[in-house]
Coordinates of N, CA, C and O in Angstrom, one line a residue:
M861 N 32.3 45.0 27.1 CA 32.8 46.3 27.5 C 33.8 46.2 28.7 O 33.4 45.6 29.7
T862 N 34.9 46.7 28.6 CA 35.9 46.7 29.7 C 35.9 48.1 30.3 O 35.9 49.1 29.6
A863 N 35.9 48.1 31.6 CA 35.9 49.4 32.3 C 36.9 49.3 33.5 O 37.0 48.3 34.1
K864 N 37.6 50.4 33.7 CA 38.4 50.5 34.9 C 37.7 51.6 35.8 O 37.6 52.7 35.5
I865 N 37.3 51.1 37.0 CA 36.6 51.9 38.0 C 37.5 52.2 39.1 O 38.1 51.4 39.7
V866 N 37.7 53.5 39.3 CA 38.6 54.0 40.3 C 37.8 54.3 41.6 O 36.8 55.0 41.5
I867 N 38.2 53.8 42.7 CA 37.5 54.0 44.0 C 38.4 54.8 44.9 O 39.5 54.4 45.2
G868 N 37.9 56.0 45.2 CA 38.6 56.9 46.1 C 38.3 56.6 47.5 O 37.1 56.8 47.9
L869 N 39.3 56.2 48.3 CA 39.0 56.0 49.7 C 39.6 57.1 50.6 O 40.6 57.7 50.2
D870 N 39.0 57.2 51.8 CA 39.5 58.2 52.7 C 39.6 57.6 54.1 O 39.9 58.3 55.1
G871 N 39.5 56.3 54.2 CA 39.6 55.6 55.5 C 38.4 55.7 56.4 O 38.5 55.3 57.6
T872 N 37.2 56.1 55.9 CA 36.0 56.3 56.7 C 34.9 55.3 56.1 O 35.1 54.7 55.1
E873 N 33.8 55.4 56.8 CA 32.6 54.6 56.3 C 32.2 55.0 54.9 O 31.7 54.2 54.1
A874 N 32.5 56.3 54.5 CA 32.1 56.7 53.2 C 32.9 55.9 52.1 O 32.4 55.6 51.1
G875 N 34.1 55.5 52.4 CA 34.9 54.7 51.5 C 34.3 53.3 51.4 O 34.3 52.7 50.3
E876 N 33.8 52.8 52.5 CA 33.2 51.5 52.5 C 32.0 51.5 51.6 O 31.7 50.5 50.8
R877 N 31.2 52.6 51.6 CA 30.0 52.7 50.8 C 30.5 52.8 49.3 O 29.8 52.2 48.4
A878 N 31.6 53.5 49.0 CA 32.1 53.6 47.7 C 32.5 52.2 47.2 O 32.3 51.9 46.0
I879 N 33.2 51.4 48.0 CA 33.6 50.1 47.6 C 32.4 49.2 47.3 O 32.3 48.6 46.2
A880 N 31.4 49.3 48.1 CA 30.2 48.5 47.9 C 29.5 48.8 46.5 O 29.1 48.0 45.8
F881 N 29.4 50.1 46.3 CA 28.8 50.6 45.0 C 29.6 50.2 43.8 O 29.1 49.7 42.8
A882 N 31.0 50.3 43.9 CA 31.9 50.0 42.8 C 31.8 48.4 42.6 O 31.9 48.0 41.4
K883 N 31.7 47.6 43.6 CA 31.6 46.2 43.4 C 30.3 45.9 42.7 O 30.3 45.0 41.7
D884 N 29.2 46.5 43.0 CA 28.0 46.3 42.3 C 28.1 46.7 40.9 O 27.7 45.9 40.0
L885 N 28.7 47.8 40.6 CA 28.8 48.3 39.3 C 29.7 47.4 38.5 O 29.4 47.0 37.3
A886 N 30.9 47.0 39.0 CA 31.8 46.1 38.4 C 31.2 44.7 38.1 O 31.5 44.1 37.1
G887 N 30.3 44.3 39.0 CA 29.7 43.0 38.8 C 28.8 43.0 37.6 O 28.4 41.9 37.0
R888 N 28.4 44.2 37.1 CA 27.5 44.3 36.0 C 28.2 44.5 34.7 O 27.6 44.5 33.6
I889 N 29.5 44.7 34.7 CA 30.3 45.0 33.5 C 31.4 43.9 33.4 O 32.3 43.9 34.2
D890 N 31.3 43.1 32.4 CA 32.3 42.1 32.2 C 33.7 42.6 31.9 O 33.8 43.6 31.3
G891 N 34.6 42.0 32.6 CA 36.0 42.4 32.4 C 36.4 43.7 33.1 O 37.5 44.3 32.7
S892 N 35.6 44.1 34.0 CA 36.0 45.4 34.7 C 37.1 45.2 35.7 O 37.3 44.1 36.2
E893 N 37.8 46.3 35.9 CA 38.9 46.3 36.9 C 38.7 47.4 37.9 O 38.1 48.4 37.5
L894 N 39.1 47.2 39.1 CA 38.9 48.1 40.2 C 40.3 48.7 40.6 O 41.2 47.9 40.8
L895 N 40.4 50.0 40.7 CA 41.7 50.6 41.2 C 41.3 51.4 42.5 O 40.6 52.3 42.4
V896 N 41.8 50.9 43.6 CA 41.6 51.5 44.9 C 42.7 52.6 45.1 O 43.9 52.3 45.1
V897 N 42.2 53.8 45.4 CA 43.2 54.9 45.5 C 42.9 55.7 46.8 O 41.8 55.9 47.2
Y898 N 44.0 55.9 47.5 CA 44.0 56.7 48.7 C 45.0 57.9 48.5 O 46.2 57.7 48.2
V899 N 44.5 59.1 48.6 CA 45.3 60.3 48.5 C 45.5 61.0 49.8 O 44.6 61.3 50.5
I900 N 46.8 61.2 50.2 CA 47.1 61.8 51.4 C 47.3 63.3 51.1 O 48.2 63.7 50.2
E901 N 46.5 64.1 51.7 CA 46.6 65.6 51.4 C 48.0 66.1 51.8 O 48.5 65.9 52.9
W902 N 48.6 66.8 50.8 CA 50.0 67.2 51.0 C 50.2 68.5 50.2 O 50.1 68.5 49.0
S903 N 50.6 69.5 50.9 CA 50.9 70.7 50.2 C 52.4 70.8 49.9 O 53.3 70.6 50.8
P904 N 52.8 71.2 48.7 CA 54.2 71.3 48.3 C 54.7 72.7 48.7 O 55.9 72.9 48.6
F905 N 53.9 73.5 49.3 CA 54.3 74.9 49.6 C 54.7 75.1 51.0 O 54.1 75.8 51.8
T906 N 55.8 74.4 51.4 CA 56.4 74.6 52.7 C 57.9 74.8 52.5 O 58.6 74.1 51.8
F907 N 58.3 75.9 53.2 CA 59.7 76.2 53.1 C 60.5 75.8 54.3 O 60.1 76.1 55.4
Q908 N 61.5 74.9 54.1 CA 62.2 74.3 55.2 C 63.6 74.2 55.0 O 64.1 74.4 53.8
T909 N 64.4 73.9 56.0 CA 65.8 73.6 55.9 C 66.0 72.3 55.2 O 65.1 71.5 55.1
P910 N 67.2 72.0 54.7 CA 67.5 70.7 54.1 C 67.3 69.6 55.1 O 66.8 68.5 54.6
E911 N 67.6 69.8 56.3 CA 67.4 68.7 57.3 C 65.9 68.4 57.5 O 65.4 67.3 57.6
E912 N 65.1 69.5 57.5 CA 63.6 69.4 57.6 C 63.0 68.7 56.4 O 62.1 67.8 56.5
N913 N 63.6 69.0 55.2 CA 63.1 68.4 54.0 C 63.4 66.9 54.0 O 62.6 66.1 53.5
A914 N 64.6 66.5 54.5 CA 64.9 65.0 54.6 C 63.9 64.3 55.6 O 63.4 63.2 55.2
Q915 N 63.6 65.0 56.7 CA 62.6 64.4 57.6 C 61.2 64.3 57.0 O 60.5 63.4 57.1
R916 N 60.9 65.4 56.2 CA 59.6 65.4 55.5 C 59.5 64.3 54.5 O 58.4 63.6 54.4
H917 N 60.5 64.0 53.8 CA 60.5 62.9 52.8 C 60.3 61.6 53.5 O 59.5 60.7 53.1
K918 N 61.0 61.4 54.6 CA 60.9 60.2 55.4 C 59.5 60.0 55.9 O 58.9 58.9 55.8
R919 N 58.9 61.1 56.4 CA 57.5 61.1 56.9 C 56.5 60.7 55.8 O 55.6 60.0 56.0
R920 N 56.8 61.3 54.6 CA 55.9 61.0 53.4 C 55.9 59.5 53.1 O 54.9 58.9 52.9
E921 N 57.1 58.9 53.1 CA 57.2 57.5 52.8 C 56.5 56.6 53.9 O 55.8 55.6 53.6
E922 N 56.6 57.0 55.1 CA 56.0 56.3 56.2 C 54.4 56.4 56.1 O 53.7 55.5 56.3
E923 N 54.0 57.6 55.7 CA 52.5 57.8 55.6 C 52.0 56.9 54.4 O 50.9 56.4 54.5
I924 N 52.7 56.8 53.3 CA 52.3 56.0 52.2 C 52.2 54.5 52.7 O 51.2 53.9 52.4
E925 N 53.2 54.1 53.4 CA 53.2 52.7 53.9 C 52.1 52.4 54.8 O 51.4 51.4 54.7
T926 N 51.8 53.4 55.7 CA 50.7 53.2 56.7 C 49.4 53.2 55.9 O 48.5 52.3 56.2
A927 N 49.1 54.1 55.0 CA 47.9 54.1 54.3 C 47.7 52.8 53.4 O 46.6 52.2 53.4
M928 N 48.8 52.3 52.9 CA 48.7 51.1 52.1 C 48.4 49.9 53.0 O 47.5 49.1 52.6
T929 N 49.0 49.9 54.1 CA 48.8 48.7 55.0 C 47.5 48.7 55.7 O 46.8 47.7 55.7
R930 N 47.0 49.9 56.1 CA 45.8 50.0 56.9 C 44.5 50.1 56.1 O 43.4 49.7 56.5
V931 N 44.6 50.7 54.9 CA 43.4 51.0 54.1 C 43.4 50.3 52.8 O 42.4 49.6 52.5
V932 N 44.4 50.5 52.0 CA 44.3 50.1 50.6 C 44.5 48.6 50.4 O 43.7 47.9 49.8
T933 N 45.5 48.0 51.0 CA 45.8 46.6 50.9 C 44.6 45.7 51.4 O 44.1 44.8 50.7
P934 N 44.0 46.0 52.6 CA 42.8 45.2 53.0 C 41.7 45.3 52.0 O 41.0 44.4 51.7
A935 N 41.5 46.5 51.4 CA 40.4 46.7 50.4 C 40.6 45.9 49.2 O 39.8 45.2 48.7
V936 N 41.9 46.0 48.7 CA 42.2 45.2 47.5 C 42.1 43.7 47.7 O 41.6 43.0 46.9
E937 N 42.6 43.2 48.8 CA 42.5 41.8 49.2 C 41.1 41.4 49.3 O 40.7 40.3 48.8
S938 N 40.2 42.2 49.9 CA 38.8 41.9 50.0 C 38.1 41.8 48.6 O 37.3 40.9 48.3
L939 N 38.5 42.7 47.7 CA 37.9 42.7 46.4 C 38.4 41.5 45.6 O 37.6 40.9 44.9
K940 N 39.7 41.2 45.7 CA 40.2 40.0 45.0 C 39.5 38.7 45.5 O 39.2 37.8 44.7
A941 N 39.3 38.7 46.8 CA 38.7 37.5 47.4 C 37.2 37.3 46.9 O 36.7 36.2 46.8
A942 N 36.6 38.4 46.6 CA 35.2 38.4 46.0 C 35.2 38.2 44.5 O 34.2 38.2 43.9
G943 N 36.4 38.0 43.9 CA 36.5 37.6 42.5 C 36.7 38.8 41.6 O 36.7 38.6 40.3
F944 N 37.1 39.9 42.1 CA 37.3 41.1 41.2 C 38.8 41.3 40.9 O 39.7 40.9 41.7
S945 N 39.1 41.9 39.8 CA 40.5 42.2 39.4 C 40.7 43.6 40.1 O 40.0 44.6 39.8
A946 N 41.7 43.7 41.0 CA 41.9 44.9 41.7 C 43.3 45.2 42.1 O 44.1 44.2 42.2
Q947 N 43.7 46.4 42.1 CA 45.0 46.9 42.6 C 44.8 48.2 43.3 O 43.8 48.8 43.3
G948 N 45.9 48.6 44.0 CA 45.8 49.8 44.8 C 47.0 50.8 44.6 O 48.1 50.4 44.2
V949 N 46.7 52.1 44.9 CA 47.7 53.1 44.8 C 47.5 54.1 45.9 O 46.4 54.4 46.3
V950 N 48.6 54.6 46.5 CA 48.6 55.6 47.5 C 49.6 56.7 47.0 O 50.7 56.4 46.5
R951 N 49.1 57.9 47.1 CA 49.9 59.1 46.6 C 49.6 60.3 47.4 O 48.5 60.4 48.0
H952 N 50.6 61.2 47.5 CA 50.4 62.5 48.2 C 50.0 63.5 47.2 O 50.3 63.4 46.0
G953 N 49.2 64.5 47.6 CA 48.8 65.6 46.7 C 47.5 66.2 47.1 O 46.8 65.8 48.1
D954 N 47.0 67.1 46.3 CA 45.7 67.6 46.4 C 44.7 66.5 46.0 O 44.9 65.8 45.0
V955 N 43.7 66.2 46.9 CA 42.9 65.0 46.7 C 42.2 65.0 45.4 O 42.3 64.0 44.6
A956 N 41.5 66.0 45.0 CA 40.7 66.0 43.7 C 41.7 65.9 42.5 O 41.5 65.1 41.6
E957 N 42.7 66.7 42.5 CA 43.6 66.7 41.4 C 44.4 65.4 41.2 O 44.5 64.9 40.1
T958 N 44.8 64.9 42.4 CA 45.6 63.6 42.3 C 44.7 62.4 42.0 O 45.1 61.6 41.2
L959 N 43.5 62.4 42.5 CA 42.6 61.3 42.2 C 42.3 61.3 40.7 O 42.3 60.3 40.0
N960 N 42.0 62.5 40.1 CA 41.8 62.6 38.7 C 43.0 62.2 37.9 O 42.9 61.5 36.9
A961 N 44.2 62.7 38.3 CA 45.4 62.4 37.6 C 45.7 60.9 37.6 O 46.0 60.3 36.5
I962 N 45.5 60.2 38.7 CA 45.7 58.7 38.7 C 44.7 58.0 37.8 O 45.0 57.1 37.1
T963 N 43.4 58.5 37.8 CA 42.4 58.0 36.9 C 42.8 58.1 35.5 O 42.8 57.1 34.7
V964 N 43.3 59.3 35.1 CA 43.7 59.5 33.7 C 44.9 58.6 33.3 O 45.0 58.0 32.3
E965 N 45.9 58.6 34.2 CA 47.1 57.8 34.0 C 46.8 56.3 33.8 O 47.5 55.6 33.1
N966 N 45.8 55.8 34.5 CA 45.4 54.4 34.4 C 44.2 54.1 33.5 O 43.7 53.0 33.6
N967 N 43.9 55.1 32.7 CA 42.8 54.9 31.7 C 41.5 54.5 32.4 O 40.7 53.7 31.9
G968 N 41.2 55.1 33.5 CA 40.0 54.9 34.3 C 38.8 55.5 33.5 O 38.9 56.5 32.8
S969 N 37.7 54.8 33.7 CA 36.5 55.3 33.0 C 35.4 55.9 33.9 O 34.5 56.5 33.5
Q970 N 35.6 55.7 35.2 CA 34.7 56.3 36.2 C 35.4 56.4 37.5 O 36.2 55.5 37.9
I971 N 35.0 57.4 38.3 CA 35.5 57.5 39.7 C 34.3 57.3 40.6 O 33.3 57.9 40.4
V972 N 34.5 56.5 41.7 CA 33.5 56.4 42.7 C 34.1 56.8 44.0 O 35.1 56.3 44.4
V973 N 33.4 57.7 44.7 CA 33.8 58.2 46.0 C 32.6 58.2 46.9 O 31.5 58.3 46.5
G974 N 32.9 58.1 48.2 CA 31.8 58.2 49.2 C 31.8 59.7 49.7 O 32.8 60.4 49.7
R975 N 30.6 60.1 50.0 CA 30.4 61.5 50.5 C 30.7 61.5 52.0 O 30.0 60.8 52.7
S976 N 31.6 62.3 52.4 CA 31.8 62.5 53.8 C 31.6 64.0 54.0 O 32.1 64.8 53.2
S977 N 31.0 64.4 55.0 CA 30.6 65.8 55.1 C 31.6 66.5 55.9 O 32.0 66.2 57.0
A978 N 32.1 67.6 55.3 CA 33.0 68.6 55.9 C 32.1 69.8 56.2 O 31.4 70.3 55.3
D979 N 32.1 70.3 57.4 CA 31.3 71.4 57.7 C 32.1 72.6 58.1 O 33.3 72.5 58.4
G980 N 31.5 73.7 58.2 CA 32.1 74.9 58.8 C 32.9 75.8 57.8 O 32.7 75.7 56.6
F981 N 33.7 76.6 58.4 CA 34.4 77.7 57.7 C 35.3 77.2 56.6 O 35.3 77.8 55.5
T982 N 36.0 76.1 56.8 CA 37.0 75.6 55.8 C 36.2 75.3 54.6 O 36.7 75.6 53.5
K983 N 35.1 74.5 54.7 CA 34.4 74.1 53.5 C 33.8 75.3 52.8 O 33.9 75.3 51.5
R984 N 33.3 76.3 53.5 CA 32.8 77.5 52.8 C 33.8 78.2 52.0 O 33.5 78.8 51.0
I985 N 35.0 78.3 52.5 CA 36.1 79.0 51.8 C 36.7 78.2 50.7 O 36.9 78.7 49.6
F986 N 37.1 77.0 51.0 CA 37.8 76.2 50.0 C 37.0 75.2 49.3 O 37.5 74.6 48.3
G987 N 35.8 74.8 49.7 CA 35.1 73.8 49.1 C 35.6 72.4 49.6 O 36.6 72.3 50.3
S988 N 34.9 71.4 49.2 CA 35.4 70.0 49.6 C 36.1 69.4 48.4 O 36.0 69.7 47.2
A989 N 36.9 68.4 48.7 CA 37.6 67.6 47.7 C 36.6 67.0 46.8 O 36.8 66.9 45.5
T990 N 35.5 66.5 47.3 CA 34.5 65.9 46.4 C 33.9 66.9 45.5 O 33.7 66.6 44.3
Q991 N 33.6 68.0 46.0 CA 33.0 69.1 45.1 C 34.0 69.4 44.0 O 33.7 69.5 42.8
N992 N 35.3 69.6 44.3 CA 36.3 69.9 43.3 C 36.5 68.8 42.3 O 36.6 69.0 41.1
L993 N 36.4 67.6 42.8 CA 36.5 66.4 41.9 C 35.4 66.4 40.9 O 35.6 66.2 39.7
V994 N 34.2 66.5 41.4 CA 33.0 66.5 40.5 C 33.1 67.6 39.5 O 32.8 67.4 38.3
M995 N 33.6 68.8 39.8 CA 33.6 69.9 38.9 C 34.7 69.8 37.9 O 34.6 70.3 36.8
H996 N 35.8 69.1 38.2 CA 37.0 69.1 37.4 C 37.5 67.8 36.8 O 38.4 67.7 36.0
A997 N 36.8 66.7 37.2 CA 37.3 65.4 36.7 C 37.1 65.2 35.2 O 36.2 65.7 34.6
D998 N 38.0 64.4 34.7 CA 38.0 64.1 33.2 C 37.1 63.0 32.9 O 36.9 62.7 31.7
V999 N 36.6 62.3 33.9 CA 35.6 61.1 33.7 C 34.4 61.3 34.6 O 34.5 62.1 35.5
P1000 N 33.4 60.6 34.4 CA 32.2 60.7 35.3 C 32.6 60.3 36.7 O 33.4 59.4 37.0
V1001 N 32.0 61.0 37.7 CA 32.2 60.8 39.1 C 30.9 60.4 39.7 O 29.9 61.1 39.6
T1002 N 30.9 59.3 40.5 CA 29.7 58.9 41.2 C 30.0 59.2 42.7 O 31.0 58.6 43.2
V1003 N 29.2 59.9 43.4 CA 29.3 60.2 44.8 C 28.2 59.4 45.5 O 27.1 59.6 45.3
V1004 N 28.7 58.5 46.3 CA 27.8 57.6 47.1 C 27.5 58.2 48.4 O 28.4 58.5 49.2
K1005 N 26.2 58.2 48.8 CA 25.8 58.8 50.1 C 25.9 57.7 51.1 O 25.7 56.6 51.0

């Protein structure tokens, strides 16, 4: 059985726990592949001048490069060094929607994320990305504590 396991990282310890769980799972499934994903929260609903939009685009590209360099590439290299087939993706967007879309685009069979706790007013009003992902994902989601 071949499986593509998508690991959602957020740059925290929760992501490290997700990687550890995904490695264990992938080690049990012959021919499995790991896809490390980092989503940068980004709202398309900002009205700006053309000059501001050009700066915004440049900033987006810089953020992607930074996330790839600091979070995704080290994770992918570590997974490959441990003998796993792995690759990485960084994208802007709504975390839950984008992580699910990347999973579907890449024929992922499961998503693994770490639970990081968001508290307070924002979570009560909008919910967390993890909650939204669990409720709306097209594949099973494992939330690692």
